[in-house]
Amino acid sequence: MRNIILSLAILATTLPAFAATSVKATVNGMVCAFCAQGIEKSISKMDATKSVFVDLKSKVVLVEAKEGKTLDHKAIGAAIVDAGYDVVKLEASAESVEAMKASAKSARK
């Protein structure tokens, strides 16, 4: 019985991760469109990446996975650091790049 409860607890904590199709990174050091372009270019080359959006105002990079693929959090963080920026936080997200673009666009108005 104890093993069943433990298994259910582990399953319950991992279910939200399966729903996440994106990785959101909070990044320090990005100040211009050139910064955003460099990050987008390096992360877009990754096999599992469907699309990338860099929001300079909120200092967030959102990476969306291709259908059926899993994003590698460590590789994304390493690519951002290799580009010369500091990763403050990496987290799974259910938000799509299109939704974040729309949100950023409406915030500018």
mmCIF file of N, CA, C and O in Angstrom:
data_model
loop_
_atom_site.group_PDB
_atom_site.id
_atom_site.type_symbol
_atom_site.label_atom_id
_atom_site.label_comp_id
_atom_site.label_asym_id
_atom_site.label_seq_id
_atom_site.Cartn_x
_atom_site.Cartn_y
_atom_site.Cartn_z
ATOM 1 N N MET A 1 0.826 -1.192 0.000
ATOM 2 C CA MET A 1 0.000 0.000 0.000
ATOM 3 C C MET A 1 0.873 1.258 0.000
ATOM 4 O O MET A 1 0.569 2.219 -0.679
ATOM 5 N N ARG A 2 1.914 1.217 0.797
ATOM 6 C CA ARG A 2 2.816 2.365 0.891
ATOM 7 C C ARG A 2 3.482 2.664 -0.451
ATOM 8 O O ARG A 2 3.642 3.822 -0.831
ATOM 9 N N ASN A 3 3.848 1.598 -1.184
ATOM 10 C CA ASN A 3 4.466 1.777 -2.499
ATOM 11 C C ASN A 3 3.492 2.402 -3.492
ATOM 12 O O ASN A 3 3.886 3.197 -4.339
ATOM 13 N N ILE A 4 2.225 2.049 -3.394
ATOM 14 C CA ILE A 4 1.211 2.610 -4.291
ATOM 15 C C ILE A 4 1.049 4.099 -4.023
ATOM 16 O O ILE A 4 0.994 4.905 -4.953
ATOM 17 N N ILE A 5 1.001 4.471 -2.769
ATOM 18 C CA ILE A 5 0.854 5.884 -2.409
ATOM 19 C C ILE A 5 2.074 6.667 -2.884
ATOM 20 O O ILE A 5 1.943 7.751 -3.448
ATOM 21 N N LEU A 6 3.246 6.119 -2.689
ATOM 22 C CA LEU A 6 4.470 6.773 -3.141
ATOM 23 C C LEU A 6 4.482 6.915 -4.666
ATOM 24 O O LEU A 6 4.828 7.977 -5.187
ATOM 25 N N SER A 7 4.076 5.874 -5.364
ATOM 26 C CA SER A 7 4.019 5.927 -6.825
ATOM 27 C C SER A 7 3.036 6.980 -7.306
ATOM 28 O O SER A 7 3.304 7.717 -8.263
ATOM 29 N N LEU A 8 1.886 7.075 -6.665
ATOM 30 C CA LEU A 8 0.891 8.077 -7.036
ATOM 31 C C LEU A 8 1.394 9.488 -6.762
ATOM 32 O O LEU A 8 1.144 10.412 -7.546
ATOM 33 N N ALA A 9 2.114 9.667 -5.677
ATOM 34 C CA ALA A 9 2.665 10.985 -5.354
ATOM 35 C C ALA A 9 3.695 11.407 -6.400
ATOM 36 O O ALA A 9 3.710 12.550 -6.854
ATOM 37 N N ILE A 10 4.534 10.489 -6.807
ATOM 38 C CA ILE A 10 5.538 10.788 -7.835
ATOM 39 C C ILE A 10 4.856 11.095 -9.163
ATOM 40 O O ILE A 10 5.207 12.055 -9.847
ATOM 41 N N LEU A 11 3.860 10.312 -9.519
ATOM 42 C CA LEU A 11 3.129 10.535 -10.754
ATOM 43 C C LEU A 11 2.436 11.891 -10.755
ATOM 44 O O LEU A 11 2.472 12.622 -11.746
ATOM 45 N N ALA A 12 1.849 12.270 -9.649
ATOM 46 C CA ALA A 12 1.145 13.554 -9.558
ATOM 47 C C ALA A 12 2.089 14.729 -9.718
ATOM 48 O O ALA A 12 1.721 15.757 -10.284
ATOM 49 N N THR A 13 3.308 14.597 -9.240
ATOM 50 C CA THR A 13 4.255 15.707 -9.368
ATOM 51 C C THR A 13 4.867 15.781 -10.759
ATOM 52 O O THR A 13 5.326 16.834 -11.157
ATOM 53 N N THR A 14 4.866 14.694 -11.515
ATOM 54 C CA THR A 14 5.459 14.718 -12.848
ATOM 55 C C THR A 14 4.447 15.018 -13.941
ATOM 56 O O THR A 14 4.838 15.396 -15.034
ATOM 57 N N LEU A 15 3.167 14.893 -13.682
ATOM 58 C CA LEU A 15 2.164 15.159 -14.708
ATOM 59 C C LEU A 15 2.237 16.564 -15.288
ATOM 60 O O LEU A 15 2.155 16.725 -16.497
ATOM 61 N N PRO A 16 2.390 17.621 -14.489
ATOM 62 C CA PRO A 16 2.479 18.951 -15.084
ATOM 63 C C PRO A 16 3.658 19.102 -16.041
ATOM 64 O O PRO A 16 3.582 19.847 -16.999
ATOM 65 N N ALA A 17 4.726 18.378 -15.825
ATOM 66 C CA ALA A 17 5.882 18.468 -16.707
ATOM 67 C C ALA A 17 5.554 17.920 -18.092
ATOM 68 O O ALA A 17 6.058 18.388 -19.094
ATOM 69 N N PHE A 18 4.671 16.908 -18.159
ATOM 70 C CA PHE A 18 4.291 16.358 -19.448
ATOM 71 C C PHE A 18 3.417 17.329 -20.230
ATOM 72 O O PHE A 18 3.419 17.328 -21.439
ATOM 73 N N ALA A 19 2.673 18.176 -19.542
ATOM 74 C CA ALA A 19 1.813 19.145 -20.210
ATOM 75 C C ALA A 19 2.631 20.312 -20.764
ATOM 76 O O ALA A 19 2.193 20.992 -21.672
ATOM 77 N N ALA A 20 3.793 20.523 -20.209
ATOM 78 C CA ALA A 20 4.632 21.644 -20.637
ATOM 79 C C ALA A 20 5.265 21.324 -21.981
ATOM 80 O O ALA A 20 5.871 20.285 -22.162
ATOM 81 N N THR A 21 5.102 22.232 -22.913
ATOM 82 C CA THR A 21 5.690 22.052 -24.233
ATOM 83 C C THR A 21 6.722 23.126 -24.528
ATOM 84 O O THR A 21 7.260 23.188 -25.613
ATOM 85 N N SER A 22 6.967 23.979 -23.549
ATOM 86 C CA SER A 22 7.902 25.081 -23.727
ATOM 87 C C SER A 22 8.826 25.199 -22.519
ATOM 88 O O SER A 22 8.527 24.693 -21.449
ATOM 89 N N VAL A 23 9.930 25.896 -22.741
ATOM 90 C CA VAL A 23 10.848 26.225 -21.657
ATOM 91 C C VAL A 23 10.952 27.741 -21.619
ATOM 92 O O VAL A 23 11.176 28.378 -22.643
ATOM 93 N N LYS A 24 10.763 28.296 -20.422
ATOM 94 C CA LYS A 24 10.860 29.739 -20.233
ATOM 95 C C LYS A 24 12.116 30.026 -19.425
ATOM 96 O O LYS A 24 12.322 29.463 -18.361
ATOM 97 N N ALA A 25 12.962 30.898 -19.966
ATOM 98 C CA ALA A 25 14.201 31.278 -19.290
ATOM 99 C C ALA A 25 14.167 32.761 -18.977
ATOM 100 O O ALA A 25 13.865 33.571 -19.848
ATOM 101 N N THR A 26 14.458 33.104 -17.735
ATOM 102 C CA THR A 26 14.632 34.502 -17.354
ATOM 103 C C THR A 26 16.124 34.786 -17.487
ATOM 104 O O THR A 26 16.946 34.065 -16.921
ATOM 105 N N VAL A 27 16.449 35.843 -18.255
ATOM 106 C CA VAL A 27 17.835 36.090 -18.647
ATOM 107 C C VAL A 27 18.237 37.526 -18.330
ATOM 108 O O VAL A 27 17.509 38.462 -18.660
ATOM 109 N N ASN A 28 19.394 37.697 -17.723
ATOM 110 C CA ASN A 28 19.961 39.031 -17.492
ATOM 111 C C ASN A 28 21.023 39.319 -18.538
ATOM 112 O O ASN A 28 21.726 38.420 -18.991
ATOM 113 N N GLY A 29 21.132 40.596 -18.906
ATOM 114 C CA GLY A 29 22.180 41.025 -19.815
ATOM 115 C C GLY A 29 21.703 41.325 -21.222
ATOM 116 O O GLY A 29 22.454 41.878 -22.021
ATOM 117 N N MET A 30 20.467 40.966 -21.547
ATOM 118 C CA MET A 30 19.936 41.263 -22.884
ATOM 119 C C MET A 30 19.455 42.710 -22.906
ATOM 120 O O MET A 30 18.639 43.097 -22.078
ATOM 121 N N VAL A 31 19.961 43.494 -23.866
ATOM 122 C CA VAL A 31 19.574 44.902 -23.910
ATOM 123 C C VAL A 31 19.143 45.390 -25.292
ATOM 124 O O VAL A 31 18.608 46.480 -25.407
ATOM 125 N N CYS A 32 19.397 44.594 -26.330
ATOM 126 C CA CYS A 32 19.096 45.091 -27.673
ATOM 127 C C CYS A 32 18.611 43.965 -28.582
ATOM 128 O O CYS A 32 18.674 42.788 -28.230
ATOM 129 N N ALA A 33 18.156 44.347 -29.763
ATOM 130 C CA ALA A 33 17.660 43.375 -30.733
ATOM 131 C C ALA A 33 18.772 42.424 -31.180
ATOM 132 O O ALA A 33 18.508 41.260 -31.488
ATOM 133 N N PHE A 34 20.009 42.898 -31.211
ATOM 134 C CA PHE A 34 21.134 42.039 -31.573
ATOM 135 C C PHE A 34 21.290 40.907 -30.560
ATOM 136 O O PHE A 34 21.566 39.766 -30.927
ATOM 137 N N CYS A 35 21.088 41.229 -29.279
ATOM 138 C CA CYS A 35 21.138 40.216 -28.218
ATOM 139 C C CYS A 35 20.081 39.138 -28.478
ATOM 140 O O CYS A 35 20.355 37.939 -28.426
ATOM 141 N N ALA A 36 18.858 39.594 -28.730
ATOM 142 C CA ALA A 36 17.742 38.685 -28.969
ATOM 143 C C ALA A 36 18.006 37.810 -30.192
ATOM 144 O O ALA A 36 17.764 36.596 -30.168
ATOM 145 N N GLN A 37 18.508 38.401 -31.243
ATOM 146 C CA GLN A 37 18.762 37.682 -32.481
ATOM 147 C C GLN A 37 19.802 36.571 -32.284
ATOM 148 O O GLN A 37 19.642 35.463 -32.795
ATOM 149 N N GLY A 38 20.849 36.854 -31.532
ATOM 150 C CA GLY A 38 21.883 35.852 -31.276
ATOM 151 C C GLY A 38 21.349 34.659 -30.505
ATOM 152 O O GLY A 38 21.652 33.507 -30.830
ATOM 153 N N ILE A 39 20.531 34.928 -29.491
ATOM 154 C CA ILE A 39 19.943 33.842 -28.696
ATOM 155 C C ILE A 39 18.980 33.033 -29.557
ATOM 156 O O ILE A 39 19.012 31.802 -29.553
ATOM 157 N N GLU A 40 18.108 33.712 -30.287
ATOM 158 C CA GLU A 40 17.142 33.025 -31.150
ATOM 159 C C GLU A 40 17.854 32.127 -32.162
ATOM 160 O O GLU A 40 17.455 30.986 -32.381
ATOM 161 N N LYS A 41 18.902 32.631 -32.755
ATOM 162 C CA LYS A 41 19.632 31.888 -33.783
ATOM 163 C C LYS A 41 20.253 30.611 -33.213
ATOM 164 O O LYS A 41 20.139 29.549 -33.807
ATOM 165 N N SER A 42 20.901 30.707 -32.054
ATOM 166 C CA SER A 42 21.573 29.534 -31.495
ATOM 167 C C SER A 42 20.569 28.485 -31.005
ATOM 168 O O SER A 42 20.770 27.294 -31.211
ATOM 169 N N ILE A 43 19.474 28.915 -30.390
ATOM 170 C CA ILE A 43 18.495 27.951 -29.873
ATOM 171 C C ILE A 43 17.653 27.362 -30.996
ATOM 172 O O ILE A 43 17.238 26.209 -30.924
ATOM 173 N N SER A 44 17.416 28.113 -32.047
ATOM 174 C CA SER A 44 16.629 27.615 -33.185
ATOM 175 C C SER A 44 17.310 26.433 -33.881
ATOM 176 O O SER A 44 16.645 25.625 -34.517
ATOM 177 N N LYS A 45 18.612 26.337 -33.750
ATOM 178 C CA LYS A 45 19.366 25.245 -34.383
ATOM 179 C C LYS A 45 19.175 23.902 -33.674
ATOM 180 O O LYS A 45 19.504 22.863 -34.237
ATOM 181 N N MET A 46 18.650 23.927 -32.451
ATOM 182 C CA MET A 46 18.464 22.692 -31.694
ATOM 183 C C MET A 46 17.357 21.852 -32.327
ATOM 184 O O MET A 46 16.343 22.380 -32.781
ATOM 185 N N ASP A 47 17.553 20.547 -32.335
ATOM 186 C CA ASP A 47 16.655 19.616 -33.013
ATOM 187 C C ASP A 47 15.203 19.689 -32.524
ATOM 188 O O ASP A 47 14.276 19.609 -33.322
ATOM 189 N N ALA A 48 14.996 19.844 -31.236
ATOM 190 C CA ALA A 48 13.638 19.808 -30.678
ATOM 191 C C ALA A 48 12.924 21.156 -30.728
ATOM 192 O O ALA A 48 11.749 21.247 -30.396
ATOM 193 N N THR A 49 13.599 22.196 -31.168
ATOM 194 C CA THR A 49 13.031 23.539 -31.140
ATOM 195 C C THR A 49 12.099 23.790 -32.317
ATOM 196 O O THR A 49 12.498 23.670 -33.470
ATOM 197 N N LYS A 50 10.872 24.188 -31.987
ATOM 198 C CA LYS A 50 9.900 24.602 -33.003
ATOM 199 C C LYS A 50 10.038 26.101 -33.259
ATOM 200 O O LYS A 50 10.116 26.541 -34.396
ATOM 201 N N SER A 51 10.045 26.888 -32.170
ATOM 202 C CA SER A 51 10.188 28.332 -32.305
ATOM 203 C C SER A 51 10.737 28.931 -31.016
ATOM 204 O O SER A 51 10.665 28.335 -29.950
ATOM 205 N N VAL A 52 11.288 30.141 -31.174
ATOM 206 C CA VAL A 52 11.897 30.860 -30.051
ATOM 207 C C VAL A 52 11.400 32.291 -30.081
ATOM 208 O O VAL A 52 11.280 32.886 -31.145
ATOM 209 N N PHE A 53 11.120 32.842 -28.902
ATOM 210 C CA PHE A 53 10.759 34.252 -28.803
ATOM 211 C C PHE A 53 11.524 34.869 -27.644
ATOM 212 O O PHE A 53 11.562 34.317 -26.547
ATOM 213 N N VAL A 54 12.165 36.002 -27.909
ATOM 214 C CA VAL A 54 12.890 36.726 -26.877
ATOM 215 C C VAL A 54 12.153 38.030 -26.614
ATOM 216 O O VAL A 54 11.958 38.830 -27.516
ATOM 217 N N ASP A 55 11.720 38.222 -25.383
ATOM 218 C CA ASP A 55 11.050 39.454 -24.978
ATOM 219 C C ASP A 55 12.045 40.267 -24.160
ATOM 220 O O ASP A 55 12.302 39.969 -22.990
ATOM 221 N N LEU A 56 12.639 41.270 -24.797
ATOM 222 C CA LEU A 56 13.663 42.078 -24.131
ATOM 223 C C LEU A 56 13.108 42.828 -22.931
ATOM 224 O O LEU A 56 13.794 42.982 -21.921
ATOM 225 N N LYS A 57 11.871 43.306 -23.040
ATOM 226 C CA LYS A 57 11.277 44.090 -21.968
ATOM 227 C C LYS A 57 11.143 43.286 -20.674
ATOM 228 O O LYS A 57 11.474 43.762 -19.598
ATOM 229 N N SER A 58 10.685 42.048 -20.792
ATOM 230 C CA SER A 58 10.515 41.219 -19.592
ATOM 231 C C SER A 58 11.720 40.324 -19.323
ATOM 232 O O SER A 58 11.723 39.563 -18.353
ATOM 233 N N LYS A 59 12.733 40.389 -20.210
ATOM 234 C CA LYS A 59 13.959 39.599 -20.067
ATOM 235 C C LYS A 59 13.686 38.097 -20.035
ATOM 236 O O LYS A 59 14.227 37.356 -19.218
ATOM 237 N N VAL A 60 12.796 37.665 -20.950
ATOM 238 C CA VAL A 60 12.385 36.271 -21.001
ATOM 239 C C VAL A 60 12.649 35.694 -22.388
ATOM 240 O O VAL A 60 12.422 36.362 -23.398
ATOM 241 N N VAL A 61 13.125 34.460 -22.401
ATOM 242 C CA VAL A 61 13.280 33.695 -23.629
ATOM 243 C C VAL A 61 12.332 32.507 -23.516
ATOM 244 O O VAL A 61 12.390 31.755 -22.541
ATOM 245 N N LEU A 62 11.438 32.350 -24.497
ATOM 246 C CA LEU A 62 10.519 31.221 -24.511
ATOM 247 C C LEU A 62 10.867 30.341 -25.694
ATOM 248 O O LEU A 62 10.957 30.816 -26.834
ATOM 249 N N VAL A 63 11.078 29.059 -25.424
ATOM 250 C CA VAL A 63 11.426 28.089 -26.446
ATOM 251 C C VAL A 63 10.303 27.062 -26.502
ATOM 252 O O VAL A 63 9.972 26.443 -25.492
ATOM 253 N N GLU A 64 9.720 26.889 -27.676
ATOM 254 C CA GLU A 64 8.618 25.950 -27.858
ATOM 255 C C GLU A 64 9.127 24.700 -28.569
ATOM 256 O O GLU A 64 9.894 24.801 -29.538
ATOM 257 N N ALA A 65 8.672 23.550 -28.106
ATOM 258 C CA ALA A 65 9.129 22.273 -28.666
ATOM 259 C C ALA A 65 8.322 21.872 -29.892
ATOM 260 O O ALA A 65 7.150 22.211 -30.027
ATOM 261 N N LYS A 66 8.970 21.124 -30.776
ATOM 262 C CA LYS A 66 8.277 20.507 -31.897
ATOM 263 C C LYS A 66 7.351 19.420 -31.356
ATOM 264 O O LYS A 66 7.601 18.857 -30.277
ATOM 265 N N GLU A 67 6.327 19.117 -32.096
ATOM 266 C CA GLU A 67 5.382 18.068 -31.726
ATOM 267 C C GLU A 67 6.119 16.754 -31.479
ATOM 268 O O GLU A 67 6.908 16.314 -32.316
ATOM 269 N N GLY A 68 5.898 16.165 -30.305
ATOM 270 C CA GLY A 68 6.510 14.886 -29.975
ATOM 271 C C GLY A 68 7.956 14.956 -29.515
ATOM 272 O O GLY A 68 8.572 13.930 -29.248
ATOM 273 N N LYS A 69 8.511 16.138 -29.413
ATOM 274 C CA LYS A 69 9.913 16.296 -28.988
ATOM 275 C C LYS A 69 9.953 16.853 -27.564
ATOM 276 O O LYS A 69 9.013 17.481 -27.097
ATOM 277 N N THR A 70 11.071 16.656 -26.904
ATOM 278 C CA THR A 70 11.289 17.162 -25.559
ATOM 279 C C THR A 70 12.483 18.107 -25.578
ATOM 280 O O THR A 70 13.529 17.775 -26.140
ATOM 281 N N LEU A 71 12.305 19.260 -24.968
ATOM 282 C CA LEU A 71 13.380 20.243 -24.898
ATOM 283 C C LEU A 71 14.356 19.893 -23.778
ATOM 284 O O LEU A 71 13.943 19.432 -22.720
ATOM 285 N N ASP A 72 15.607 20.126 -24.020
ATOM 286 C CA ASP A 72 16.657 19.890 -23.033
ATOM 287 C C ASP A 72 16.945 21.202 -22.300
ATOM 288 O O ASP A 72 17.576 22.108 -22.846
ATOM 289 N N HIS A 73 16.454 21.294 -21.061
ATOM 290 C CA HIS A 73 16.620 22.515 -20.267
ATOM 291 C C HIS A 73 18.085 22.905 -20.132
ATOM 292 O O HIS A 73 18.443 24.075 -20.272
ATOM 293 N N LYS A 74 18.928 21.922 -19.864
ATOM 294 C CA LYS A 74 20.353 22.208 -19.668
ATOM 295 C C LYS A 74 20.995 22.754 -20.940
ATOM 296 O O LYS A 74 21.801 23.678 -20.886
ATOM 297 N N ALA A 75 20.648 22.187 -22.084
ATOM 298 C CA ALA A 75 21.225 22.644 -23.353
ATOM 299 C C ALA A 75 20.765 24.062 -23.678
ATOM 300 O O ALA A 75 21.549 24.875 -24.173
ATOM 301 N N ILE A 76 19.511 24.369 -23.373
ATOM 302 C CA ILE A 76 19.002 25.717 -23.611
ATOM 303 C C ILE A 76 19.726 26.715 -22.713
ATOM 304 O O ILE A 76 20.180 27.764 -23.164
ATOM 305 N N GLY A 77 19.850 26.378 -21.443
ATOM 306 C CA GLY A 77 20.577 27.239 -20.508
ATOM 307 C C GLY A 77 22.017 27.431 -20.941
ATOM 308 O O GLY A 77 22.548 28.547 -20.917
ATOM 309 N N ALA A 78 22.655 26.354 -21.382
ATOM 310 C CA ALA A 78 24.055 26.428 -21.819
ATOM 311 C C ALA A 78 24.194 27.306 -23.065
ATOM 312 O O ALA A 78 25.154 28.079 -23.180
ATOM 313 N N ALA A 79 23.248 27.222 -23.985
ATOM 314 C CA ALA A 79 23.310 28.040 -25.202
ATOM 315 C C ALA A 79 23.196 29.522 -24.869
ATOM 316 O O ALA A 79 23.885 30.355 -25.460
ATOM 317 N N ILE A 80 22.346 29.838 -23.907
ATOM 318 C CA ILE A 80 22.178 31.238 -23.503
ATOM 319 C C ILE A 80 23.445 31.747 -22.810
ATOM 320 O O ILE A 80 23.915 32.846 -23.078
ATOM 321 N N VAL A 81 24.011 30.933 -21.938
ATOM 322 C CA VAL A 81 25.246 31.301 -21.243
ATOM 323 C C VAL A 81 26.397 31.431 -22.248
ATOM 324 O O VAL A 81 27.179 32.376 -22.179
ATOM 325 N N ASP A 82 26.479 30.503 -23.206
ATOM 326 C CA ASP A 82 27.525 30.563 -24.230
ATOM 327 C C ASP A 82 27.413 31.822 -25.081
ATOM 328 O O ASP A 82 28.414 32.328 -25.590
ATOM 329 N N ALA A 83 26.177 32.338 -25.220
ATOM 330 C CA ALA A 83 25.971 33.575 -25.981
ATOM 331 C C ALA A 83 26.372 34.809 -25.171
ATOM 332 O O ALA A 83 26.381 35.915 -25.685
ATOM 333 N N GLY A 84 26.684 34.601 -23.878
ATOM 334 C CA GLY A 84 27.184 35.700 -23.055
ATOM 335 C C GLY A 84 26.198 36.303 -22.079
ATOM 336 O O GLY A 84 26.416 37.408 -21.584
ATOM 337 N N TYR A 85 25.141 35.574 -21.756
ATOM 338 C CA TYR A 85 24.107 36.110 -20.874
ATOM 339 C C TYR A 85 23.952 35.230 -19.641
ATOM 340 O O TYR A 85 24.350 34.071 -19.636
ATOM 341 N N ASP A 86 23.358 35.787 -18.596
ATOM 342 C CA ASP A 86 23.151 35.054 -17.347
ATOM 343 C C ASP A 86 21.730 34.512 -17.283
ATOM 344 O O ASP A 86 20.776 35.275 -17.422
ATOM 345 N N VAL A 87 21.603 33.216 -17.053
ATOM 346 C CA VAL A 87 20.294 32.600 -16.882
ATOM 347 C C VAL A 87 19.946 32.652 -15.402
ATOM 348 O O VAL A 87 20.637 32.071 -14.574
ATOM 349 N N VAL A 88 18.885 33.380 -15.083
ATOM 350 C CA VAL A 88 18.448 33.522 -13.702
ATOM 351 C C VAL A 88 17.543 32.363 -13.309
ATOM 352 O O VAL A 88 17.621 31.845 -12.204
ATOM 353 N N LYS A 89 16.688 31.936 -14.253
ATOM 354 C CA LYS A 89 15.700 30.902 -13.951
ATOM 355 C C LYS A 89 15.319 30.173 -15.227
ATOM 356 O O LYS A 89 15.146 30.789 -16.268
ATOM 357 N N LEU A 90 15.193 28.857 -15.143
ATOM 358 C CA LEU A 90 14.682 28.025 -16.235
ATOM 359 C C LEU A 90 13.498 27.244 -15.696
ATOM 360 O O LEU A 90 13.590 26.635 -14.629
ATOM 361 N N GLU A 91 12.382 27.272 -16.438
ATOM 362 C CA GLU A 91 11.209 26.552 -15.973
ATOM 363 C C GLU A 91 10.391 26.036 -17.146
ATOM 364 O O GLU A 91 10.421 26.600 -18.238
ATOM 365 N N ALA A 92 9.662 24.952 -16.905
ATOM 366 C CA ALA A 92 8.746 24.430 -17.907
ATOM 367 C C ALA A 92 7.549 25.363 -17.992
ATOM 368 O O ALA A 92 7.161 25.989 -17.007
ATOM 369 N N SER A 93 6.980 25.466 -19.195
ATOM 370 C CA SER A 93 5.847 26.356 -19.414
ATOM 371 C C SER A 93 4.897 25.735 -20.416
ATOM 372 O O SER A 93 5.330 25.064 -21.347
ATOM 373 N N ALA A 94 3.611 25.977 -20.237
ATOM 374 C CA ALA A 94 2.618 25.518 -21.198
ATOM 375 C C ALA A 94 2.294 26.611 -22.214
ATOM 376 O O ALA A 94 1.525 26.396 -23.139
ATOM 377 N N GLU A 95 2.899 27.790 -22.060
ATOM 378 C CA GLU A 95 2.631 28.918 -22.949
ATOM 379 C C GLU A 95 3.297 28.707 -24.310
ATOM 380 O O GLU A 95 4.429 28.244 -24.391
ATOM 381 N N SER A 96 2.591 29.061 -25.370
ATOM 382 C CA SER A 96 3.158 28.958 -26.712
ATOM 383 C C SER A 96 3.870 30.255 -27.067
ATOM 384 O O SER A 96 3.610 31.300 -26.475
ATOM 385 N N VAL A 97 4.741 30.170 -28.056
ATOM 386 C CA VAL A 97 5.446 31.361 -28.522
ATOM 387 C C VAL A 97 4.445 32.366 -29.082
ATOM 388 O O VAL A 97 4.550 33.565 -28.830
ATOM 389 N N GLU A 98 3.457 31.895 -29.824
ATOM 390 C CA GLU A 98 2.448 32.802 -30.389
ATOM 391 C C GLU A 98 1.693 33.547 -29.302
ATOM 392 O O GLU A 98 1.430 34.746 -29.428
ATOM 393 N N ALA A 99 1.337 32.860 -28.223
ATOM 394 C CA ALA A 99 0.627 33.508 -27.124
ATOM 395 C C ALA A 99 1.498 34.568 -26.457
ATOM 396 O O ALA A 99 1.028 35.655 -26.123
ATOM 397 N N MET A 100 2.783 34.261 -26.282
ATOM 398 C CA MET A 100 3.681 35.229 -25.654
ATOM 399 C C MET A 100 3.903 36.438 -26.569
ATOM 400 O O MET A 100 3.956 37.568 -26.095
ATOM 401 N N LYS A 101 4.015 36.208 -27.870
ATOM 402 C CA LYS A 101 4.167 37.309 -28.823
ATOM 403 C C LYS A 101 2.945 38.223 -28.763
ATOM 404 O O LYS A 101 3.084 39.448 -28.752
ATOM 405 N N ALA A 102 1.760 37.629 -28.729
ATOM 406 C CA ALA A 102 0.526 38.420 -28.675
ATOM 407 C C ALA A 102 0.456 39.229 -27.382
ATOM 408 O O ALA A 102 0.065 40.394 -27.383
ATOM 409 N N SER A 103 0.846 38.611 -26.295
ATOM 410 C CA SER A 103 0.848 39.294 -24.996
ATOM 411 C C SER A 103 1.838 40.462 -24.987
ATOM 412 O O SER A 103 1.531 41.551 -24.496
ATOM 413 N N ALA A 104 3.025 40.238 -25.550
ATOM 414 C CA ALA A 104 4.039 41.300 -25.596
ATOM 415 C C ALA A 104 3.579 42.438 -26.506
ATOM 416 O O ALA A 104 3.792 43.608 -26.197
ATOM 417 N N LYS A 105 2.929 42.092 -27.604
ATOM 418 C CA LYS A 105 2.445 43.104 -28.533
ATOM 419 C C LYS A 105 1.352 43.964 -27.901
ATOM 420 O O LYS A 105 1.341 45.181 -28.041
ATOM 421 N N SER A 106 0.434 43.344 -27.167
ATOM 422 C CA SER A 106 -0.648 44.101 -26.529
ATOM 423 C C SER A 106 -0.119 44.964 -25.381
ATOM 424 O O SER A 106 -0.664 46.020 -25.084
ATOM 425 N N ALA A 107 0.957 44.532 -24.751
ATOM 426 C CA ALA A 107 1.546 45.305 -23.652
ATOM 427 C C ALA A 107 2.219 46.578 -24.164
ATOM 428 O O ALA A 107 2.318 47.569 -23.435
ATOM 429 N N ARG A 108 2.682 46.567 -25.408
ATOM 430 C CA ARG A 108 3.331 47.735 -25.994
ATOM 431 C C ARG A 108 2.352 48.833 -26.362
ATOM 432 O O ARG A 108 2.726 49.971 -26.516
ATOM 433 N N LYS A 109 1.100 48.470 -26.547
ATOM 434 C CA LYS A 109 0.087 49.467 -26.974
ATOM 435 C C LYS A 109 -0.374 50.317 -25.845
ATOM 436 O O LYS A 109 -0.261 50.170 -24.738
#
